[in-house]
Amino acid sequence: MRAISFYICILPTKLTMVMRLLLTAFFILTLGTVFSQEHPIPSLKYDDLTKSYQQIDSNASAVVVDEWGKTELEVVEADHALRVVHTYAVRIKILKKEGVDYANFQIPLYAFGNTFETIADIKGKTYNLRNTGISESEMNKQSIFLEKTSPFLHLAKFTLPQVEEGSIIDVQYRIFSPDVLNFRTWQFQTDIPKIHSAYTAIMPATYQYRVVLRGPYKLTDTKTEVLRSHFLLNGVRNDCSKITYVMDSVPAFLEEEHMLASKNYKSAVYFELEQYYLTNGSKVRVTKEWRDVDRELLTEKSFGGQLKKEDLFQNLLPTWIATASTDLEKAMAIYDHLKRTIRWNQVYGKYAQFGIKESLEQHKGNIGDINLALITALNAASLPAYPVLVSTRENGIPNNLHPVISDFNYVIASVTIDGKSYFLDASEAATPFGELPLRCINEQGRIIYSKKSSEWIPLKNEQPSLVSFTFLGQLDTAYNLTGKLTISYKGLDALKKRNEIASFNSQEEYFERMQEKIPNIGVKKSSLQNLDSLKDFLYEQLEIEMPMDEYVQNGILHINPIFINRTLKNPFNLNERFYPVDLGAQRHVTHNVNIRVPEGFIIHSSPKNSAMKLPEDAARFMYQSSIDKDRFVLRQVVSLNKAIYSVDEYFHLKEFFSRVIQQQQQELVITGTR
């Protein structure tokens, strides 16, 4: 992933210009910026509709022919306020029937305080070839509607008419935002290829931005100019900088398994406001030092203010830790009791939503309520615990160059006992002490020690993810394979399985659903072991029966001994992957198979043994079988010995799984008579 940073800062030559520049909604404005609704996407030509574009990407269902955007500030005289205006226009060619979905638009509009972003001037047209001419279908305004998704998010939705394979659609709109301190991120790369994408940012002279280009692709062109006297404010004209970023021939971003949020890796330009000037000439730094953020967090009522409420646990702790004799046992008891006391309402947050007191009384809360309560309870028991700010995997990797508090959407606890630190998240009943759910494993978090001290720490699970399949069975003379199948889970796989089981009304309902997923295997009896004992392996025990007669020809049975959880498809298929493979933890999958055949049957041949490993023991594979008279024994182990594989290791990992799949296609051959 490339990240190129540079700074935009054009300062006025006269201090009076700085002092008079409008920066917030409370200053008096006299004249706004003139906004042009024109955009540089050229008029449609006949050749645009007849051109196939398939040579760009034969797998693409649609392609962005041209895309243009512009963001600038606009003065609203009636409200004596500033707003950010974002203009967008795009032309898309529909290449395949599946690409028709790209005619459905959902534009997010966010809340800033009590004010929402708004959208206006939405226009859409569909162009089709009809006989020898071009047919135009304009979108009706009645096709546009606003969905109020949450108190923080609205969605503007519309669908263009008459869209089919071969159509070209044109869309344009403007978004008005009250968030004057932020420019919008421009995504050059999406899930379909783009021929041309251009973005223009017009910024006041007294704003200093750090501009970051992320992703693997370079800009085709960058144009910079100064717009002299762009604002007329209180009789004084002020300058702005105008920068246009262009990227041509942008490939589609292809997502694959085991990755962090795609926005970490897509080619895009980001704007990070570092400082600006007030009308009195004073400078305001937006980018702060971590000690400033630490102090603000720990003095914030919904964060540090909650950590002071240790008295709320004085009456609870004696009962919670009554049977604990060591500090570790005390911490585990507090963790377990808190999970049962406050139920997660499925809302993320680094701040408390209700506060510890109300969450304890109402037995519900968001992530901030739960884990800040956990930290406070641990400290009340004289166990040193600290908050750790986290950005979840889907939220993106946090900025580690300087504090951007909005990057974090989650908080967990860190407690140190006998010199060892444990990460804790008490939001889910199935999460064992000292382990984190996958959503929290996102490179690193920021641990806040005090108002003057914090540091980055890696987020990882020491416990590998373990899955084992053990089958002990026998083949009868009617070619029925019966026996006992035991599946064990530990680590992230155990957490996932326990949560899956909990999603059903009963264990019986869960096993019924399992039977539907494996129709070729009859389950005669089933049970679970250690479902609530989180420190132990979770076991599924199944008595199964599999008719094998359909695999018999001329008295010869061909059976694949890896009959469950066999790798059928390589999870890594890209020609080139520009982002790491992130599993969240090391992972080991084991198969143990033991099959006895009846008298008169002969195990004619078994799969060949195989073993391989990647450089530096990054991964191992072992497939070993043997025949002992009437018994076939197989042991297979797939060990991924790293939680994260770099881009340079991708090809080796891809080839590794390709060979695993080939090996698992081998069959056991048994001869006999009925």
mmCIF file of C-alpha atoms in Angstrom, residues 128-468:
data_model
loop_
_atom_site.group_PDB
_atom_site.id
_atom_site.type_symbol
_atom_site.label_atom_id
_atom_site.label_comp_id
_atom_site.label_asym_id
_atom_site.label_seq_id
_atom_site.Cartn_x
_atom_site.Cartn_y
_atom_site.Cartn_z
ATOM 1 C CA ASN A 128 -29.847 3.311 -24.899
ATOM 2 C CA LEU A 129 -29.364 2.491 -28.561
ATOM 3 C CA ARG A 130 -32.679 2.251 -30.379
ATOM 4 C CA ASN A 131 -32.470 1.384 -34.080
ATOM 5 C CA THR A 132 -29.867 3.864 -35.330
ATOM 6 C CA GLY A 133 -30.394 6.539 -32.718
ATOM 7 C CA ILE A 134 -29.921 7.272 -29.022
ATOM 8 C CA SER A 135 -32.879 7.018 -26.677
ATOM 9 C CA GLU A 136 -32.862 9.215 -23.538
ATOM 10 C CA SER A 137 -34.826 8.379 -20.394
ATOM 11 C CA GLU A 138 -34.732 10.993 -17.661
ATOM 12 C CA MET A 139 -35.243 10.030 -14.043
ATOM 13 C CA ASN A 140 -38.466 11.278 -12.510
ATOM 14 C CA LYS A 141 -38.181 13.264 -9.266
ATOM 15 C CA GLN A 142 -40.745 10.919 -7.734
ATOM 16 C CA SER A 143 -38.090 8.192 -7.944
ATOM 17 C CA ILE A 144 -36.048 9.976 -5.271
ATOM 18 C CA PHE A 145 -36.783 9.363 -1.600
ATOM 19 C CA LEU A 146 -35.050 9.813 1.752
ATOM 20 C CA GLU A 147 -34.715 6.942 4.212
ATOM 21 C CA LYS A 148 -34.040 7.930 7.827
ATOM 22 C CA THR A 149 -31.883 4.978 8.759
ATOM 23 C CA SER A 150 -30.819 6.154 12.216
ATOM 24 C CA PRO A 151 -30.488 9.327 14.326
ATOM 25 C CA PHE A 152 -27.063 9.721 12.733
ATOM 26 C CA LEU A 153 -27.579 8.580 9.149
ATOM 27 C CA HIS A 154 -30.042 9.218 6.333
ATOM 28 C CA LEU A 155 -29.928 7.615 2.897
ATOM 29 C CA ALA A 156 -30.960 9.365 -0.314
ATOM 30 C CA LYS A 157 -32.115 6.595 -2.654
ATOM 31 C CA PHE A 158 -32.981 6.594 -6.352
ATOM 32 C CA THR A 159 -32.911 4.247 -9.341
ATOM 33 C CA LEU A 160 -32.463 5.250 -12.965
ATOM 34 C CA PRO A 161 -35.102 4.105 -15.479
ATOM 35 C CA GLN A 162 -34.830 1.812 -18.499
ATOM 36 C CA VAL A 163 -31.420 0.430 -17.563
ATOM 37 C CA GLU A 164 -30.290 -2.699 -19.389
ATOM 38 C CA GLU A 165 -27.140 -4.348 -20.662
ATOM 39 C CA GLY A 166 -25.382 -1.832 -22.903
ATOM 40 C CA SER A 167 -26.965 1.259 -21.297
ATOM 41 C CA ILE A 168 -25.034 4.341 -20.259
ATOM 42 C CA ILE A 169 -26.196 6.250 -17.203
ATOM 43 C CA ASP A 170 -25.371 9.794 -16.165
ATOM 44 C CA VAL A 171 -25.908 10.960 -12.578
ATOM 45 C CA GLN A 172 -25.116 14.207 -10.808
ATOM 46 C CA TYR A 173 -25.984 15.760 -7.458
ATOM 47 C CA ARG A 174 -24.772 18.159 -4.783
ATOM 48 C CA ILE A 175 -24.351 17.521 -1.055
ATOM 49 C CA PHE A 176 -24.396 20.377 1.465
ATOM 50 C CA SER A 177 -22.622 19.718 4.751
ATOM 51 C CA PRO A 178 -22.332 21.810 7.929
ATOM 52 C CA ASP A 179 -18.993 20.156 8.710
ATOM 53 C CA VAL A 180 -16.800 23.061 7.558
ATOM 54 C CA LEU A 181 -13.623 21.655 9.098
ATOM 55 C CA ASN A 182 -13.519 18.564 6.881
ATOM 56 C CA PHE A 183 -13.226 17.905 3.179
ATOM 57 C CA ARG A 184 -14.517 14.683 1.742
ATOM 58 C CA THR A 185 -12.333 11.691 0.995
ATOM 59 C CA TRP A 186 -12.248 10.954 -2.734
ATOM 60 C CA GLN A 187 -12.256 7.269 -3.661
ATOM 61 C CA PHE A 188 -10.528 6.757 -6.986
ATOM 62 C CA GLN A 189 -10.909 3.000 -6.689
ATOM 63 C CA THR A 190 -14.161 1.065 -6.261
ATOM 64 C CA ASP A 191 -15.372 -2.420 -7.148
ATOM 65 C CA ILE A 192 -15.632 -1.588 -10.863
ATOM 66 C CA PRO A 193 -12.884 -0.144 -13.085
ATOM 67 C CA LYS A 194 -12.697 3.553 -13.953
ATOM 68 C CA ILE A 195 -11.367 5.085 -17.149
ATOM 69 C CA HIS A 196 -11.083 8.614 -15.783
ATOM 70 C CA SER A 197 -11.599 10.068 -12.303
ATOM 71 C CA ALA A 198 -10.909 13.690 -11.350
ATOM 72 C CA TYR A 199 -11.444 15.533 -8.090
ATOM 73 C CA THR A 200 -11.035 19.235 -7.320
ATOM 74 C CA ALA A 201 -10.667 20.656 -3.801
ATOM 75 C CA ILE A 202 -10.966 24.407 -3.232
ATOM 76 C CA MET A 203 -9.706 25.348 0.230
ATOM 77 C CA PRO A 204 -9.504 28.697 2.062
ATOM 78 C CA ALA A 205 -6.026 30.120 2.340
ATOM 79 C CA THR A 206 -5.958 29.878 6.100
ATOM 80 C CA TYR A 207 -6.662 26.164 6.297
ATOM 81 C CA GLN A 208 -3.612 23.893 6.446
ATOM 82 C CA TYR A 209 -4.244 20.336 5.334
ATOM 83 C CA ARG A 210 -2.165 17.226 5.249
ATOM 84 C CA VAL A 211 -3.137 15.471 2.038
ATOM 85 C CA VAL A 212 -2.554 11.713 1.909
ATOM 86 C CA LEU A 213 -2.759 9.501 -1.173
ATOM 87 C CA ARG A 214 -3.334 5.879 -0.201
ATOM 88 C CA GLY A 215 -3.352 2.794 -2.340
ATOM 89 C CA PRO A 216 -1.077 1.150 -4.909
ATOM 90 C CA TYR A 217 -1.706 3.469 -7.874
ATOM 91 C CA LYS A 218 -0.127 6.798 -8.768
ATOM 92 C CA LEU A 219 -1.942 9.948 -9.776
ATOM 93 C CA THR A 220 -1.991 10.604 -13.483
ATOM 94 C CA ASP A 221 -1.911 14.350 -12.961
ATOM 95 C CA THR A 222 -2.107 17.028 -10.259
ATOM 96 C CA LYS A 223 -2.924 20.638 -10.993
ATOM 97 C CA THR A 224 -2.546 23.423 -8.434
ATOM 98 C CA GLU A 225 -3.507 27.057 -8.707
ATOM 99 C CA VAL A 226 -4.341 30.014 -6.478
ATOM 100 C CA LEU A 227 -7.789 31.556 -6.806
ATOM 101 C CA ARG A 228 -7.154 35.189 -5.988
ATOM 102 C CA SER A 229 -9.934 37.055 -4.185
ATOM 103 C CA HIS A 230 -12.182 34.021 -4.268
ATOM 104 C CA PHE A 231 -14.129 35.159 -1.199
ATOM 105 C CA LEU A 232 -15.463 38.660 -0.689
ATOM 106 C CA LEU A 233 -15.895 39.002 3.063
ATOM 107 C CA ASN A 234 -16.663 42.252 4.852
ATOM 108 C CA GLY A 235 -15.224 44.147 1.930
ATOM 109 C CA VAL A 236 -11.986 42.169 1.883
ATOM 110 C CA ARG A 237 -11.228 39.578 -0.787
ATOM 111 C CA ASN A 238 -9.512 36.363 0.265
ATOM 112 C CA ASP A 239 -7.510 33.785 -1.660
ATOM 113 C CA CYS A 240 -8.118 30.035 -1.945
ATOM 114 C CA SER A 241 -6.066 27.133 -3.230
ATOM 115 C CA LYS A 242 -7.507 24.945 -5.981
ATOM 116 C CA ILE A 243 -6.055 21.474 -6.452
ATOM 117 C CA THR A 244 -7.226 18.919 -9.002
ATOM 118 C CA TYR A 245 -6.246 15.261 -8.671
ATOM 119 C CA VAL A 246 -6.585 12.979 -11.697
ATOM 120 C CA MET A 247 -6.259 9.217 -11.968
ATOM 121 C CA ASP A 248 -6.815 7.325 -15.217
ATOM 122 C CA SER A 249 -7.201 3.615 -15.929
ATOM 123 C CA VAL A 250 -8.045 2.662 -12.353
ATOM 124 C CA PRO A 251 -8.531 -1.106 -11.933
ATOM 125 C CA ALA A 252 -11.417 -2.475 -9.907
ATOM 126 C CA PHE A 253 -10.664 -3.257 -6.278
ATOM 127 C CA LEU A 254 -11.168 -6.978 -5.748
ATOM 128 C CA GLU A 255 -11.998 -8.103 -2.231
ATOM 129 C CA GLU A 256 -10.880 -11.471 -0.982
ATOM 130 C CA GLU A 257 -11.138 -13.475 2.215
ATOM 131 C CA HIS A 258 -9.143 -12.571 5.325
ATOM 132 C CA MET A 259 -8.689 -8.861 4.893
ATOM 133 C CA LEU A 260 -9.184 -5.723 6.958
ATOM 134 C CA ALA A 261 -11.547 -2.951 5.780
ATOM 135 C CA SER A 262 -11.170 -2.390 2.042
ATOM 136 C CA LYS A 263 -10.916 1.368 2.528
ATOM 137 C CA ASN A 264 -7.466 0.800 4.032
ATOM 138 C CA TYR A 265 -6.181 -0.307 0.641
ATOM 139 C CA LYS A 266 -8.236 1.398 -2.054
ATOM 140 C CA SER A 267 -6.551 4.200 -3.967
ATOM 141 C CA ALA A 268 -7.990 7.411 -2.522
ATOM 142 C CA VAL A 269 -7.021 10.908 -1.472
ATOM 143 C CA TYR A 270 -7.605 11.935 2.161
ATOM 144 C CA PHE A 271 -7.606 15.409 3.700
ATOM 145 C CA GLU A 272 -6.581 15.824 7.323
ATOM 146 C CA LEU A 273 -7.049 19.346 8.695
ATOM 147 C CA GLU A 274 -4.107 20.273 10.882
ATOM 148 C CA GLN A 275 -4.699 23.941 11.733
ATOM 149 C CA TYR A 276 -6.656 27.065 10.784
ATOM 150 C CA TYR A 277 -6.861 30.743 11.714
ATOM 151 C CA LEU A 278 -9.696 32.510 13.490
ATOM 152 C CA THR A 279 -10.883 35.932 12.434
ATOM 153 C CA ASN A 280 -8.895 37.514 15.250
ATOM 154 C CA GLY A 281 -5.701 36.149 13.747
ATOM 155 C CA SER A 282 -5.122 33.426 16.334
ATOM 156 C CA LYS A 283 -4.142 29.927 15.225
ATOM 157 C CA VAL A 284 -6.131 26.820 16.157
ATOM 158 C CA ARG A 285 -4.373 23.461 15.912
ATOM 159 C CA VAL A 286 -6.744 20.629 15.020
ATOM 160 C CA THR A 287 -3.953 18.052 14.988
ATOM 161 C CA LYS A 288 -2.984 17.674 18.624
ATOM 162 C CA GLU A 289 -0.417 15.783 20.611
ATOM 163 C CA TRP A 290 -1.467 12.557 22.289
ATOM 164 C CA ARG A 291 -1.031 14.142 25.723
ATOM 165 C CA ASP A 292 -3.729 16.644 24.745
ATOM 166 C CA VAL A 293 -6.066 13.843 23.696
ATOM 167 C CA ASP A 294 -5.285 11.831 26.833
ATOM 168 C CA ARG A 295 -6.220 14.791 29.003
ATOM 169 C CA GLU A 296 -9.430 15.470 27.073
ATOM 170 C CA LEU A 297 -10.521 11.834 27.216
ATOM 171 C CA LEU A 298 -9.910 11.425 30.916
ATOM 172 C CA THR A 299 -11.719 14.671 31.727
ATOM 173 C CA GLU A 300 -14.637 13.787 29.446
ATOM 174 C CA LYS A 301 -17.726 12.839 31.484
ATOM 175 C CA SER A 302 -18.654 9.881 29.285
ATOM 176 C CA PHE A 303 -15.125 8.456 29.302
ATOM 177 C CA GLY A 304 -12.747 9.405 32.121
ATOM 178 C CA GLY A 305 -15.657 10.521 34.285
ATOM 179 C CA GLN A 306 -16.978 6.945 34.273
ATOM 180 C CA LEU A 307 -13.634 5.549 35.436
ATOM 181 C CA LYS A 308 -13.973 7.482 38.695
ATOM 182 C CA LYS A 309 -17.121 5.635 39.756
ATOM 183 C CA GLU A 310 -15.461 2.798 41.638
ATOM 184 C CA ASP A 311 -17.922 3.245 44.516
ATOM 185 C CA LEU A 312 -20.655 1.712 42.334
ATOM 186 C CA PHE A 313 -18.931 -1.669 42.746
ATOM 187 C CA GLN A 314 -18.234 -1.606 46.482
ATOM 188 C CA ASN A 315 -21.389 -3.609 47.271
ATOM 189 C CA LEU A 316 -21.032 -5.901 44.245
ATOM 190 C CA LEU A 317 -17.386 -6.954 44.440
ATOM 191 C CA PRO A 318 -17.579 -8.918 47.722
ATOM 192 C CA THR A 319 -20.129 -11.245 46.139
ATOM 193 C CA TRP A 320 -18.424 -11.387 42.744
ATOM 194 C CA ILE A 321 -14.986 -12.367 44.059
ATOM 195 C CA ALA A 322 -16.021 -14.255 47.198
ATOM 196 C CA THR A 323 -14.510 -17.566 46.061
ATOM 197 C CA ALA A 324 -11.438 -16.116 44.298
ATOM 198 C CA SER A 325 -8.080 -16.581 46.005
ATOM 199 C CA THR A 326 -5.670 -15.066 43.443
ATOM 200 C CA ASP A 327 -5.647 -11.818 41.489
ATOM 201 C CA LEU A 328 -6.200 -13.726 38.243
ATOM 202 C CA GLU A 329 -9.219 -15.524 39.694
ATOM 203 C CA LYS A 330 -10.577 -12.166 40.909
ATOM 204 C CA ALA A 331 -10.188 -10.621 37.467
ATOM 205 C CA MET A 332 -11.852 -13.597 35.787
ATOM 206 C CA ALA A 333 -14.744 -13.506 38.275
ATOM 207 C CA ILE A 334 -15.310 -9.764 37.714
ATOM 208 C CA TYR A 335 -15.176 -10.304 33.943
ATOM 209 C CA ASP A 336 -17.703 -13.148 34.055
ATOM 210 C CA HIS A 337 -20.111 -11.335 36.395
ATOM 211 C CA LEU A 338 -20.022 -8.133 34.359
ATOM 212 C CA LYS A 339 -20.819 -10.023 31.151
ATOM 213 C CA ARG A 340 -23.933 -11.353 32.839
ATOM 214 C CA THR A 341 -24.842 -8.012 34.459
ATOM 215 C CA ILE A 342 -24.752 -5.675 31.432
ATOM 216 C CA ARG A 343 -26.091 -6.936 28.107
ATOM 217 C CA TRP A 344 -24.643 -5.386 24.958
ATOM 218 C CA ASN A 345 -27.205 -3.397 22.915
ATOM 219 C CA GLN A 346 -25.209 -3.972 19.693
ATOM 220 C CA VAL A 347 -23.989 -0.346 19.626
ATOM 221 C CA TYR A 348 -20.275 0.413 19.289
ATOM 222 C CA GLY A 349 -18.665 3.393 20.976
ATOM 223 C CA LYS A 350 -15.583 4.539 22.852
ATOM 224 C CA TYR A 351 -17.781 6.715 25.091
ATOM 225 C CA ALA A 352 -20.461 5.495 27.494
ATOM 226 C CA GLN A 353 -23.937 5.810 26.003
ATOM 227 C CA PHE A 354 -25.891 5.684 29.277
ATOM 228 C CA GLY A 355 -23.182 5.708 31.941
ATOM 229 C CA ILE A 356 -22.063 2.912 34.253
ATOM 230 C CA LYS A 357 -24.703 3.582 36.919
ATOM 231 C CA GLU A 358 -27.670 3.396 34.576
ATOM 232 C CA SER A 359 -26.188 0.451 32.658
ATOM 233 C CA LEU A 360 -25.866 -1.533 35.870
ATOM 234 C CA GLU A 361 -29.429 -0.676 36.838
ATOM 235 C CA GLN A 362 -30.964 -1.296 33.398
ATOM 236 C CA HIS A 363 -28.674 -4.258 32.603
ATOM 237 C CA LYS A 364 -27.850 -2.954 29.128
ATOM 238 C CA GLY A 365 -25.377 -0.630 27.471
ATOM 239 C CA ASN A 366 -23.099 0.005 24.523
ATOM 240 C CA ILE A 367 -19.466 -1.073 24.220
ATOM 241 C CA GLY A 368 -18.312 2.037 26.103
ATOM 242 C CA ASP A 369 -20.720 1.376 28.989
ATOM 243 C CA ILE A 370 -19.658 -2.260 29.309
ATOM 244 C CA ASN A 371 -15.896 -2.036 29.011
ATOM 245 C CA LEU A 372 -15.490 1.216 30.945
ATOM 246 C CA ALA A 373 -17.520 -0.464 33.697
ATOM 247 C CA LEU A 374 -15.160 -3.453 33.497
ATOM 248 C CA ILE A 375 -12.090 -1.227 33.851
ATOM 249 C CA THR A 376 -13.650 0.604 36.792
ATOM 250 C CA ALA A 377 -14.619 -2.639 38.543
ATOM 251 C CA LEU A 378 -11.121 -4.079 38.120
ATOM 252 C CA ASN A 379 -9.532 -0.944 39.546
ATOM 253 C CA ALA A 380 -12.019 -1.013 42.439
ATOM 254 C CA ALA A 381 -10.636 -4.482 43.214
ATOM 255 C CA SER A 382 -7.065 -3.071 43.161
ATOM 256 C CA LEU A 383 -6.311 -4.713 39.814
ATOM 257 C CA PRO A 384 -4.579 -2.131 37.556
ATOM 258 C CA ALA A 385 -6.667 -1.768 34.393
ATOM 259 C CA TYR A 386 -6.627 0.810 31.606
ATOM 260 C CA PRO A 387 -8.810 1.685 28.606
ATOM 261 C CA VAL A 388 -7.547 0.815 25.124
ATOM 262 C CA LEU A 389 -8.973 2.755 22.159
ATOM 263 C CA VAL A 390 -9.725 0.496 19.197
ATOM 264 C CA SER A 391 -10.852 0.964 15.627
ATOM 265 C CA THR A 392 -12.763 -2.156 14.581
ATOM 266 C CA ARG A 393 -11.716 -4.039 11.449
ATOM 267 C CA GLU A 394 -14.572 -2.675 9.339
ATOM 268 C CA ASN A 395 -13.899 0.869 10.583
ATOM 269 C CA GLY A 396 -10.380 1.051 9.164
ATOM 270 C CA ILE A 397 -6.834 1.276 10.514
ATOM 271 C CA PRO A 398 -6.359 4.296 12.815
ATOM 272 C CA ASN A 399 -3.886 7.034 11.947
ATOM 273 C CA ASN A 400 -0.669 6.365 13.859
ATOM 274 C CA LEU A 401 1.186 9.544 12.853
ATOM 275 C CA HIS A 402 -0.893 11.891 14.971
ATOM 276 C CA PRO A 403 -4.096 11.652 17.017
ATOM 277 C CA VAL A 404 -7.372 11.482 15.092
ATOM 278 C CA ILE A 405 -9.831 10.617 17.849
ATOM 279 C CA SER A 406 -12.666 10.054 15.376
ATOM 280 C CA ASP A 407 -10.693 7.101 13.959
ATOM 281 C CA PHE A 408 -11.639 5.068 17.042
ATOM 282 C CA ASN A 409 -15.100 3.590 17.508
ATOM 283 C CA TYR A 410 -14.506 1.064 20.303
ATOM 284 C CA VAL A 411 -12.846 0.655 23.688
ATOM 285 C CA ILE A 412 -11.570 -2.473 25.436
ATOM 286 C CA ALA A 413 -9.822 -3.121 28.754
ATOM 287 C CA SER A 414 -6.234 -4.049 29.501
ATOM 288 C CA VAL A 415 -5.407 -5.509 32.914
ATOM 289 C CA THR A 416 -1.990 -6.547 34.182
ATOM 290 C CA ILE A 417 -1.746 -9.445 36.622
ATOM 291 C CA ASP A 418 1.516 -10.949 37.855
ATOM 292 C CA GLY A 419 3.410 -9.121 35.134
ATOM 293 C CA LYS A 420 1.197 -10.358 32.270
ATOM 294 C CA SER A 421 -1.252 -8.139 30.383
ATOM 295 C CA TYR A 422 -4.656 -9.368 29.212
ATOM 296 C CA PHE A 423 -7.015 -7.763 26.699
ATOM 297 C CA LEU A 424 -10.672 -7.963 27.718
ATOM 298 C CA ASP A 425 -13.952 -7.275 25.927
ATOM 299 C CA ALA A 426 -16.986 -8.118 28.083
ATOM 300 C CA SER A 427 -19.599 -7.484 25.405
ATOM 301 C CA GLU A 428 -20.209 -11.114 24.386
ATOM 302 C CA ALA A 429 -20.998 -14.000 26.704
ATOM 303 C CA ALA A 430 -19.002 -16.462 24.580
ATOM 304 C CA THR A 431 -15.693 -14.539 24.644
ATOM 305 C CA PRO A 432 -13.170 -16.190 27.002
ATOM 306 C CA PHE A 433 -11.069 -14.183 29.442
ATOM 307 C CA GLY A 434 -7.990 -12.763 27.699
ATOM 308 C CA GLU A 435 -9.288 -13.201 24.138
ATOM 309 C CA LEU A 436 -10.755 -10.655 21.749
ATOM 310 C CA PRO A 437 -13.452 -11.058 19.084
ATOM 311 C CA LEU A 438 -12.200 -10.813 15.524
ATOM 312 C CA ARG A 439 -13.662 -7.318 15.047
ATOM 313 C CA CYS A 440 -11.132 -5.938 17.563
ATOM 314 C CA ILE A 441 -8.037 -7.428 15.916
ATOM 315 C CA ASN A 442 -7.054 -4.453 13.762
ATOM 316 C CA GLU A 443 -3.295 -3.905 13.920
ATOM 317 C CA GLN A 444 -2.958 -1.753 17.063
ATOM 318 C CA GLY A 445 -4.829 0.169 19.730
ATOM 319 C CA ARG A 446 -3.977 3.124 21.969
ATOM 320 C CA ILE A 447 -3.771 2.391 25.694
ATOM 321 C CA ILE A 448 -4.488 5.406 27.912
ATOM 322 C CA TYR A 449 -2.490 5.244 31.131
ATOM 323 C CA SER A 450 -3.083 8.745 32.469
ATOM 324 C CA LYS A 451 -3.755 12.352 31.431
ATOM 325 C CA LYS A 452 -0.111 12.577 30.378
ATOM 326 C CA SER A 453 0.712 9.104 29.104
ATOM 327 C CA SER A 454 -0.474 6.716 26.394
ATOM 328 C CA GLU A 455 1.103 4.444 23.793
ATOM 329 C CA TRP A 456 0.367 2.182 20.828
ATOM 330 C CA ILE A 457 0.128 -1.534 21.568
ATOM 331 C CA PRO A 458 -0.404 -4.430 19.124
ATOM 332 C CA LEU A 459 -3.840 -6.064 19.141
ATOM 333 C CA LYS A 460 -3.597 -9.814 18.850
ATOM 334 C CA ASN A 461 -4.844 -13.055 20.304
ATOM 335 C CA GLU A 462 -2.164 -15.300 21.770
ATOM 336 C CA GLN A 463 -4.574 -18.251 21.582
ATOM 337 C CA PRO A 464 -4.414 -19.880 18.113
ATOM 338 C CA SER A 465 -7.654 -20.818 16.416
ATOM 339 C CA LEU A 466 -7.945 -24.609 16.550
ATOM 340 C CA VAL A 467 -10.379 -26.975 14.851
ATOM 341 C CA SER A 468 -10.113 -30.756 14.914
#
